[in-house]
Coordinates of N, CA and C in Angstrom, one line a residue:
M1 N -9.5 -13.0 2.9 CA -8.4 -12.2 2.5 C -6.9 -12.9 3.3
R2 N -6.1 -12.6 2.6 CA -4.8 -13.3 3.2 C -4.2 -12.3 4.4
N3 N -3.1 -12.9 4.8 CA -2.0 -12.1 5.7 C -3.1 -11.7 6.9
T4 N -4.0 -12.5 7.5 CA -4.7 -12.1 8.7 C -4.3 -12.4 10.0
S5 N -3.2 -13.1 9.8 CA -2.7 -13.2 11.1 C -1.0 -14.1 11.1
T6 N -0.3 -13.5 9.7 CA 1.2 -13.7 9.8 C 1.6 -12.6 10.2
P7 N 2.8 -12.4 10.9 CA 3.5 -11.6 11.3 C 4.3 -10.9 10.1
I8 N 4.8 -11.6 9.1 CA 5.2 -11.2 8.0 C 4.4 -11.7 6.8
A9 N 4.4 -10.4 6.0 CA 3.4 -10.7 4.7 C 3.8 -12.0 4.0
T10 N 2.7 -13.0 3.6 CA 3.4 -14.3 2.5 C 3.9 -13.8 1.5
E11 N 3.7 -12.6 0.9 CA 4.3 -12.2 -0.3 C 5.8 -12.2 -0.2
G12 N 6.1 -11.9 0.8 CA 7.5 -11.5 1.6 C 8.5 -12.9 1.5
L13 N 7.8 -13.9 1.7 CA 8.6 -15.3 2.1 C 9.6 -15.7 0.5
P14 N 9.1 -15.3 -0.6 CA 9.9 -15.8 -1.8 C 11.3 -14.8 -1.5
F15 N 11.2 -13.9 -1.0 CA 12.3 -13.1 -0.8 C 13.4 -13.4 0.6
L16 N 12.5 -13.8 1.8 CA 12.9 -13.9 2.8 C 13.7 -15.3 3.2
V17 N 13.1 -16.2 2.8 CA 13.7 -17.7 2.9 C 14.8 -17.6 2.3
P18 N 14.9 -17.6 0.8 CA 16.0 -17.6 0.6 C 17.4 -16.7 0.7
A19 N 17.1 -15.5 1.4 CA 18.2 -14.7 1.9 C 18.7 -15.2 3.2
A20 N 17.9 -15.7 3.9 CA 17.8 -16.3 5.3 C 19.0 -17.7 5.3
M21 N 18.2 -18.4 4.2 CA 19.2 -19.6 4.3 C 20.5 -19.6 3.9
L22 N 20.5 -18.8 2.8 CA 21.8 -18.5 2.0 C 23.0 -17.4 3.1
S23 N 22.2 -16.7 4.0 CA 22.8 -16.2 5.4 C 23.4 -17.0 5.9
V24 N 22.5 -18.2 6.4 CA 23.2 -19.5 7.4 C 24.5 -19.8 6.8
V25 N 24.0 -20.4 5.7 CA 25.5 -21.2 4.8 C 26.6 -20.7 4.7
L26 N 26.4 -19.3 4.5 CA 27.8 -18.5 4.7 C 28.4 -18.0 5.7
T27 N 27.1 -18.0 6.8 CA 27.8 -18.0 8.4 C 28.7 -19.2 8.6
V28 N 28.1 -20.1 8.4 CA 28.8 -21.5 8.6 C 30.0 -21.5 8.2
L29 N 30.1 -21.4 6.7 CA 31.3 -21.5 5.4 C 32.4 -20.7 6.1
A30 N 32.1 -19.5 6.9 CA 33.0 -18.5 7.2 C 33.7 -18.5 8.1
G31 N 33.2 -19.6 9.1 CA 34.4 -20.6 10.1 C 35.3 -21.2 9.6
S32 N 35.5 -21.6 8.3 CA 36.5 -22.1 7.9 C 37.3 -21.4 6.7
W33 N 36.5 -20.3 6.0 CA 37.1 -19.4 5.2 C 36.6 -17.9 5.8
P34 N 37.3 -17.2 6.8 CA 37.1 -15.8 7.4 C 36.4 -14.7 6.5
L35 N 37.0 -14.9 5.0 CA 37.0 -13.9 4.3 C 35.6 -13.7 4.0
L36 N 34.7 -14.7 4.2 CA 33.0 -14.7 3.8 C 32.4 -14.0 5.2
Y37 N 33.1 -13.5 6.0 CA 32.3 -13.1 7.2 C 31.7 -11.7 6.4
P38 N 32.3 -10.7 6.1 CA 31.4 -9.7 5.6 C 30.6 -9.5 4.8
V39 N 30.8 -10.9 3.6 CA 29.6 -11.0 3.1 C 28.4 -11.7 3.7
A40 N 28.7 -13.0 4.5 CA 27.6 -13.0 5.6 C 27.0 -12.3 6.3
G41 N 27.4 -11.1 6.6 CA 27.0 -9.9 7.6 C 26.1 -8.9 6.7
L42 N 26.6 -8.9 5.4 CA 25.6 -8.2 4.6 C 24.6 -8.6 4.1
L43 N 24.7 -10.1 4.0 CA 23.2 -11.1 3.5 C 22.3 -11.0 4.9
I44 N 22.9 -10.9 6.0 CA 21.8 -11.0 7.5 C 21.5 -9.5 7.3
V45 N 22.0 -8.7 7.2 CA 21.5 -7.3 6.9 C 20.3 -7.2 6.1
I46 N 20.5 -7.6 5.0 CA 19.5 -7.4 3.7 C 18.5 -8.6 4.3
T47 N 18.5 -9.6 4.8 CA 17.2 -10.6 5.3 C 16.6 -9.8 6.5
L48 N 17.3 -9.2 7.4 CA 16.6 -8.6 8.4 C 15.4 -7.1 7.8
F49 N 16.3 -6.6 6.7 CA 15.4 -5.3 6.1 C 14.4 -6.2 5.3
I50 N 14.5 -7.1 4.4 CA 13.4 -7.7 4.1 C 12.0 -8.1 4.9
A51 N 12.8 -8.7 6.2 CA 11.5 -9.1 7.1 C 10.9 -7.8 7.7
Y52 N 11.6 -6.7 8.0 CA 11.4 -5.5 8.4 C 10.1 -4.9 7.3
F53 N 10.6 -5.1 5.8 CA 9.7 -4.2 4.8 C 8.4 -4.9 4.8
F54 N 8.4 -6.2 5.2 CA 7.3 -7.0 4.9 C 6.5 -7.2 6.4
R55 N 6.8 -6.6 7.3 CA 6.2 -6.8 8.4 C 4.7 -6.6 8.5
N56 N 3.8 -7.2 9.3 CA 2.2 -7.2 8.9 C 1.6 -7.0 10.7
P57 N 1.8 -6.0 11.0 CA 1.1 -5.4 12.7 C -0.4 -5.4 12.2
E58 N -0.9 -5.8 13.3 CA -2.3 -5.4 13.7 C -2.6 -3.8 13.9
R59 N -3.7 -3.7 13.2 CA -4.4 -2.3 13.2 C -6.0 -2.3 13.6
T60 N -6.2 -1.5 14.6 CA -7.7 -1.1 14.9 C -8.0 0.2 15.0
C61 N -9.4 0.7 14.8 CA -9.8 1.9 14.5 C -11.1 1.8 15.4
S62 N -11.4 2.8 16.2 CA -13.0 2.6 16.8 C -13.8 4.0 16.2
E63 N -13.3 4.4 15.5 CA -14.1 5.7 14.8 C -15.4 5.3 14.2
P64 N -16.8 6.2 14.2 CA -17.8 5.3 13.6 C -17.7 5.1 11.9
D65 N -18.8 4.6 11.5 CA -18.8 3.8 10.1 C -18.6 5.1 9.1
T66 N -19.0 6.4 9.3 CA -18.6 7.5 8.5 C -17.1 7.6 8.2
A67 N -16.2 7.2 8.8 CA -14.8 7.7 9.1 C -14.0 6.8 7.9
V68 N -13.2 7.4 7.1 CA -12.4 7.1 6.2 C -10.8 6.9 6.7
V69 N -10.3 5.5 6.9 CA -9.4 5.3 7.4 C -8.2 5.2 6.0
A70 N -6.8 5.7 6.5 CA -5.8 5.9 5.6 C -5.6 4.1 4.9
P71 N -5.3 4.2 3.9 CA -5.3 2.9 3.3 C -3.9 2.3 3.6
A72 N -2.9 3.4 3.7 CA -1.5 3.1 3.7 C -0.6 3.9 4.8
D73 N 0.4 3.3 5.0 CA 1.3 4.1 6.0 C 2.2 4.9 5.1
G74 N 2.7 5.9 5.5 CA 3.3 7.1 4.8 C 2.9 8.5 5.0
V75 N 3.1 9.3 4.1 CA 3.4 10.7 4.4 C 2.0 11.4 3.0
V76 N 1.1 12.1 3.5 CA 0.3 12.8 2.5 C 1.3 13.7 1.6
V77 N 1.0 13.3 0.4 CA 1.9 14.2 -0.7 C 0.8 14.7 -1.5
Y78 N -0.3 14.8 -1.5 CA -1.3 15.4 -2.0 C -2.6 15.7 -1.5
L79 N -3.1 16.7 -1.6 CA -4.6 16.9 -0.7 C -5.7 17.8 -1.6
G80 N -6.5 17.4 -2.5 CA -7.1 18.9 -3.3 C -8.1 18.0 -4.2
P81 N -8.8 18.6 -5.1 CA -9.6 18.4 -6.0 C -9.0 17.6 -7.4
A82 N -9.5 16.5 -8.0 CA -9.1 16.0 -8.9 C -10.5 15.2 -9.8
T83 N -10.4 15.3 -10.7 CA -11.6 14.4 -11.5 C -10.8 12.8 -11.6
E84 N -11.7 12.1 -11.3 CA -11.6 10.7 -11.0 C -12.1 10.0 -12.5
E85 N -11.0 9.3 -13.3 CA -11.2 9.3 -14.6 C -12.5 7.8 -14.7
H86 N -12.7 6.7 -13.9 CA -13.3 6.0 -13.8 C -15.1 6.5 -13.4
L87 N -14.9 7.4 -12.4 CA -16.4 8.0 -12.1 C -17.0 9.0 -13.0
G88 N -15.9 9.8 -13.3 CA -15.8 10.8 -14.2 C -16.1 12.1 -13.8
R89 N -15.9 12.3 -12.3 CA -16.5 13.7 -11.7 C -15.3 13.9 -10.8
E90 N -15.7 15.6 -10.4 CA -14.4 15.8 -9.4 C -14.7 15.2 -8.2
M91 N -13.9 14.9 -7.4 CA -13.6 14.5 -6.1 C -12.3 14.9 -5.3
T92 N -12.6 14.7 -4.0 CA -11.2 15.2 -3.2 C -10.2 13.8 -3.2
K93 N -9.1 14.4 -3.6 CA -8.0 13.0 -3.8 C -7.1 13.4 -2.7
I94 N -6.9 12.3 -2.3 CA -5.7 12.4 -1.1 C -4.6 11.3 -1.2
S95 N -3.5 11.8 -1.5 CA -2.3 10.8 -2.0 C -1.6 10.6 -0.9
I96 N -1.1 9.4 -0.6 CA -0.2 9.2 0.5 C 1.1 8.2 0.0
F97 N 2.1 8.9 0.1 CA 3.6 8.2 -0.5 C 4.2 7.2 0.5
M98 N 4.5 5.8 0.5 CA 5.2 5.2 0.8 C 6.7 5.0 0.6
S99 N 7.4 5.1 1.8 CA 8.7 4.9 1.2 C 9.2 3.6 1.8
V100 N 10.5 2.9 1.3 CA 10.9 1.7 1.9 C 10.6 1.1 3.4
F101 N 10.7 2.3 4.1 CA 10.6 2.2 5.7 C 9.5 2.1 6.0
N102 N 8.1 2.2 5.3 CA 6.8 2.1 5.8 C 6.2 0.6 5.5
V103 N 5.3 0.3 6.5 CA 4.8 -1.0 6.3 C 4.2 -0.8 5.1
H104 N 3.9 -2.1 4.5 CA 3.5 -1.9 2.8 C 2.3 -2.7 2.7
I105 N 1.6 -3.1 3.8 CA 0.1 -3.8 3.7 C -0.8 -2.7 3.7
N106 N -1.6 -2.6 2.4 CA -2.7 -1.9 2.3 C -4.0 -2.2 2.6
R107 N -4.7 -1.4 3.1 CA -6.1 -1.6 4.1 C -7.4 -1.0 3.4
V108 N -8.5 -1.5 3.8 CA -9.8 -1.2 3.1 C -9.8 0.5 3.7
P109 N -10.4 1.5 3.3 CA -10.4 2.8 3.7 C -12.0 2.8 4.5
V110 N -12.9 2.2 4.0 CA -14.0 2.2 4.4 C -14.9 1.0 3.8
S111 N -15.9 0.7 4.8 CA -16.5 -1.0 4.6 C -17.4 -0.1 3.3
A112 N -17.3 -1.6 2.4 CA -17.9 -1.0 1.0 C -18.0 -2.4 0.2
R113 N -18.7 -2.4 -0.7 CA -18.9 -3.1 -1.5 C -18.1 -2.9 -2.8
V114 N -17.4 -3.8 -3.7 CA -16.9 -3.6 -4.8 C -17.3 -3.6 -6.0
L115 N -17.7 -2.3 -6.6 CA -18.3 -2.2 -7.8 C -17.5 -2.5 -9.0
E116 N -16.2 -2.2 -9.0 CA -15.4 -2.6 -10.4 C -14.0 -2.6 -9.6
T117 N -13.3 -3.4 -10.5 CA -11.3 -3.7 -10.4 C -11.0 -2.9 -11.5
F118 N -10.0 -2.3 -11.5 CA -9.2 -2.1 -12.8 C -7.6 -2.3 -12.7
Y119 N -7.2 -2.5 -13.5 CA -5.5 -2.5 -13.9 C -4.9 -1.9 -14.9
T120 N -4.1 -0.9 -14.9 CA -3.7 -0.5 -16.0 C -2.2 -0.5 -16.0
P121 N -1.4 -1.2 -16.9 CA 0.2 -1.4 -17.3 C 0.4 0.3 -17.5
G122 N 1.7 0.6 -17.0 CA 2.4 1.7 -17.1 C 3.9 1.9 -17.1
K123 N 4.3 3.0 -16.6 CA 5.5 3.5 -16.2 C 6.2 3.2 -15.0
F124 N 7.3 3.7 -14.7 CA 7.3 3.5 -13.0 C 8.2 4.6 -12.7
L125 N 7.6 5.8 -13.2 CA 8.0 7.4 -13.0 C 8.3 7.3 -10.8
D126 N 8.8 8.2 -10.6 CA 8.6 8.4 -8.8 C 7.1 8.8 -8.8
V127 N 6.5 8.2 -7.8 CA 5.3 8.5 -7.4 C 5.0 9.7 -7.1
R128 N 5.9 10.6 -6.7 CA 6.0 12.3 -6.4 C 5.6 13.1 -7.4
D129 N 5.9 12.4 -8.6 CA 5.7 13.2 -10.0 C 4.4 13.1 -10.4
D130 N 3.8 14.4 -10.6 CA 2.3 14.3 -10.9 C 1.9 13.4 -12.2
R131 N 2.6 13.3 -13.1 CA 2.3 12.5 -14.4 C 2.1 10.8 -13.6
A132 N 2.7 10.3 -12.7 CA 2.6 9.1 -12.3 C 0.9 8.9 -12.0
T133 N 0.2 9.6 -11.8 CA -1.3 9.4 -11.4 C -1.9 8.9 -12.8
F134 N -1.6 9.1 -14.1 CA -2.0 8.6 -15.1 C -1.3 7.9 -16.0
E135 N 0.3 7.8 -15.7 CA 1.2 6.9 -16.6 C 1.8 5.8 -16.2
N136 N 2.0 5.5 -14.6 CA 2.3 4.7 -13.9 C 1.3 3.4 -14.2
E137 N 2.2 2.2 -13.6 CA 1.5 1.0 -13.5 C 0.4 1.4 -12.1
R138 N -1.0 0.9 -12.5 CA -1.8 1.1 -11.2 C -3.0 0.0 -11.3
S139 N -3.4 -0.2 -9.9 CA -4.4 -1.1 -9.9 C -5.7 -0.7 -8.6
G140 N -6.8 -0.4 -9.0 CA -7.7 0.5 -8.4 C -9.0 -0.4 -7.8
L141 N -9.7 0.0 -7.1 CA -11.1 -0.2 -6.6 C -12.5 0.9 -6.9
V142 N -13.3 0.5 -7.5 CA -14.0 1.4 -7.2 C -15.1 0.8 -5.9
L143 N -15.5 1.5 -4.9 CA -16.3 1.3 -3.8 C -17.6 2.0 -3.6
E144 N -18.5 1.4 -3.3 CA -19.8 1.6 -3.1 C -20.1 1.6 -1.4
T145 N -20.6 2.1 -0.6 CA -20.9 2.0 0.7 C -22.5 2.0 0.8
V146 N -22.8 1.2 2.0 CA -24.3 0.9 2.1 C -24.9 2.3 2.1
N147 N -24.7 3.4 2.1 CA -25.3 4.6 1.8 C -25.6 5.1 0.3
G148 N -24.6 4.0 -0.5 CA -25.0 4.5 -1.9 C -23.6 5.7 -2.1
L149 N -23.0 5.8 -1.4 CA -21.6 6.9 -1.6 C -20.2 5.9 -2.4
Q150 N -20.0 6.7 -3.3 CA -18.8 6.0 -4.2 C -17.5 6.8 -3.9
L151 N -16.7 5.8 -3.5 CA -15.0 6.5 -3.4 C -14.3 5.5 -4.3
V152 N -13.3 5.8 -4.2 CA -12.1 5.1 -5.2 C -10.9 5.1 -4.7
V153 N -10.1 3.6 -4.5 CA -8.8 3.7 -3.7 C -7.8 3.0 -4.9
V154 N -6.9 3.5 -5.3 CA -5.6 3.2 -6.4 C -4.1 3.0 -5.9
Q155 N -3.8 2.0 -6.1 CA -2.5 1.6 -5.7 C -1.6 1.7 -6.6
V156 N -0.5 2.8 -6.9 CA 0.1 3.0 -8.0 C 1.7 3.1 -7.7
A157 N 2.0 2.1 -8.4 CA 3.7 1.3 -8.4 C 4.5 2.8 -8.7
G158 N 5.7 2.6 -8.1 CA 6.7 4.0 -8.2 C 7.7 3.4 -8.6
L159 N 9.0 4.1 -8.6 CA 10.1 4.1 -9.3 C 11.0 2.6 -8.9
I160 N 10.6 2.4 -7.6 CA 11.6 1.1 -7.2 C 10.4 -0.2 -7.0
A161 N 9.1 -0.1 -6.5 CA 8.0 -0.8 -6.8 C 7.4 -1.6 -8.1
R162 N 7.5 -2.8 -8.6 CA 7.4 -3.0 -9.7 C 6.3 -4.4 -9.3
R163 N 5.6 -4.3 -8.3 CA 4.6 -5.6 -8.2 C 3.5 -5.4 -7.2
I164 N 2.4 -4.7 -7.6 CA 1.1 -4.4 -7.1 C 0.4 -5.7 -6.9
V165 N -0.4 -6.2 -5.5 CA -1.0 -7.3 -5.2 C -2.2 -6.7 -4.8
C166 N -3.2 -7.2 -5.1 CA -4.7 -6.9 -4.9 C -5.4 -8.2 -4.8
Y167 N -6.3 -8.2 -3.4 CA -6.7 -9.7 -2.9 C -8.2 -9.1 -3.6
A168 N -8.7 -8.0 -3.5 CA -10.1 -7.9 -3.6 C -10.6 -8.1 -5.2
G169 N -11.9 -8.6 -5.4 CA -12.6 -8.7 -6.7 C -13.9 -8.1 -6.7
K170 N -14.3 -7.9 -7.8 CA -15.5 -7.2 -8.4 C -16.7 -8.3 -7.4
G171 N -17.7 -7.2 -6.6 CA -18.6 -8.1 -5.9 C -18.1 -8.3 -4.5
D172 N -17.0 -8.3 -4.2 CA -16.4 -8.5 -2.7 C -17.1 -7.5 -1.7
S173 N -17.4 -8.0 -0.7 CA -17.8 -6.8 0.5 C -16.5 -6.8 1.3
L174 N -16.1 -5.5 1.5 CA -14.9 -5.6 2.4 C -15.1 -4.8 3.5
V175 N -14.5 -4.9 4.5 CA -14.5 -4.2 6.0 C -13.4 -3.4 6.1
R176 N -13.9 -2.1 6.5 CA -12.9 -1.0 7.0 C -11.3 -1.7 7.7
G177 N -10.5 -1.3 7.1 CA -9.0 -1.3 8.4 C -8.5 -2.8 7.7
K178 N -9.3 -3.5 6.8 CA -9.0 -5.1 6.6 C -8.0 -5.1 5.7
R179 N -6.9 -6.0 5.5 CA -5.8 -6.0 4.7 C -6.9 -6.3 3.2
Y180 N -6.1 -5.4 2.2 CA -6.9 -6.0 0.8 C -5.7 -6.3 -0.1
G181 N -4.3 -5.4 0.0 CA -3.1 -6.0 -0.8 C -1.8 -5.0 -0.3
L182 N -1.0 -5.2 -1.2 CA 0.2 -4.4 -1.2 C 0.9 -4.2 -2.2
I183 N 2.3 -3.3 -2.2 CA 3.1 -3.1 -3.1 C 4.4 -3.2 -2.8
R184 N 5.1 -4.0 -3.4 CA 6.4 -4.1 -3.1 C 7.3 -3.3 -3.0
F185 N 8.2 -2.9 -2.1 CA 9.2 -1.6 -2.3 C 8.9 -0.3 -2.7
G186 N 8.1 0.4 -1.9 CA 7.9 1.6 -2.1 C 6.6 2.2 -2.8
S187 N 6.2 3.1 -3.2 CA 5.1 3.4 -4.3 C 3.7 4.4 -3.2
R188 N 2.7 4.8 -3.8 CA 1.7 5.4 -3.4 C 0.3 4.8 -3.5
L189 N -0.5 5.4 -2.6 CA -1.8 5.2 -2.7 C -2.9 6.4 -2.9
D190 N -3.7 6.3 -3.7 CA -4.9 7.7 -4.0 C -5.8 7.2 -3.5
V191 N -6.7 7.8 -2.7 CA -7.9 7.8 -2.4 C -9.0 9.1 -2.8
Y192 N -9.8 9.0 -3.7 CA -10.9 9.7 -4.4 C -12.1 9.6 -3.2
L193 N -12.5 10.4 -2.7 CA -13.6 10.9 -1.8 C -14.6 11.8 -2.3
P194 N -15.9 11.5 -1.9 CA -17.0 12.7 -2.6 C -16.6 13.9 -1.8
S195 N -16.8 15.2 -2.8 CA -16.2 16.3 -2.3 C -16.9 16.8 -1.2
E196 N -18.0 16.3 -0.6 CA -18.5 16.7 0.5 C -18.1 16.1 2.0
T197 N -16.9 15.4 1.6 CA -16.2 14.8 2.7 C -15.4 15.7 3.7
V198 N -15.6 15.6 5.0 CA -15.0 16.4 5.6 C -13.6 15.9 5.9
V199 N -12.5 16.7 5.6 CA -11.2 16.2 5.5 C -10.8 16.4 6.8
K200 N -10.0 15.5 7.4 CA -9.3 15.4 8.9 C -7.6 15.6 8.5
V201 N -7.2 15.7 7.6 CA -5.7 15.3 7.4 C -5.3 16.5 6.4
V202 N -3.9 16.9 6.8 CA -3.0 18.0 5.9 C -2.0 17.6 5.3
M203 N -1.5 18.4 4.3 CA -0.5 18.1 3.7 C 1.2 17.7 4.6
G204 N 1.7 16.5 4.5 CA 3.0 16.3 5.0 C 2.7 15.7 6.2
Q205 N 1.1 15.3 6.7 CA 1.1 14.7 7.9 C 1.2 12.8 7.8
K206 N 2.0 12.5 8.6 CA 2.1 10.9 8.7 C 0.6 10.3 8.8
C207 N 0.6 9.2 8.1 CA -0.4 8.4 8.2 C -0.4 6.8 8.7
V208 N -1.2 6.0 9.5 CA -0.9 5.1 9.9 C -2.1 4.3 9.2
A209 N -1.9 3.0 8.2 CA -3.0 2.6 7.7 C -3.7 1.9 8.6
G210 N -5.5 2.2 8.8 CA -6.3 1.4 9.6 C -6.3 2.0 10.5
E211 N -5.7 3.2 10.7 CA -5.9 4.0 11.8 C -6.0 5.6 12.1
T212 N -5.2 6.0 11.1 CA -5.5 7.8 10.7 C -6.9 7.8 10.2
V213 N -7.6 8.8 10.5 CA -8.6 9.0 9.9 C -8.4 10.5 8.9
L214 N -8.8 10.0 7.4 CA -8.6 10.9 6.6 C -9.7 11.7 6.3
G215 N -10.9 11.5 6.7 CA -12.2 12.2 6.6 C -13.2 11.5 7.4
Y216 N -14.2 12.2 7.2 CA -15.8 11.6 7.4 C -16.6 11.9 6.2
L217 N -17.1 10.7 5.8 CA -17.9 10.8 4.5 C -19.6 11.5 5.2
P218 N -20.2 12.2 4.2 CA -21.3 13.0 4.5 C -22.5 11.8 4.8

């Protein structure tokens, strides 16, 4: 998996490096043309925001193996029953909304093997819209734990986010809390858990990817 030890996610470098270089050039030129100072200042602010957006902090969780951790930083915007289209059964769905100010690295919710991956092109509705679940661009993993429990995690692109990145592939063995992808500039993560899962979060709760426990598997 990528980004295991970099303070800035590598996917942010194509945005960060040009912005930083242009900021330096304009700052130097502003010494001769003072009118460029406001533009240089704006670019410095943009550069700092890009670095902030693609930040890649370390996360740890000491909970037992049955604990399912949040795959994303953000706020719980949906919690309840839902029919998962790939497994074809009713499960407990937890949706986490990521604003542009959240860390956007996504983490594996539970140690498991990837049974299936899927990608669906689509629209870019606001991810807080109920239609986004079925109409937006999305990428997902169907996971199976060593105990045979199956769950699904889905990256949903949003109004601003137009680029989903997923490192995991079919057959991969993933470790809980490890980085497996990201979505650029906003979006949502949906987690479908077995209905018997003991849920430990509530609507509106802020989550920290790789640390906040969403619930405990049966």
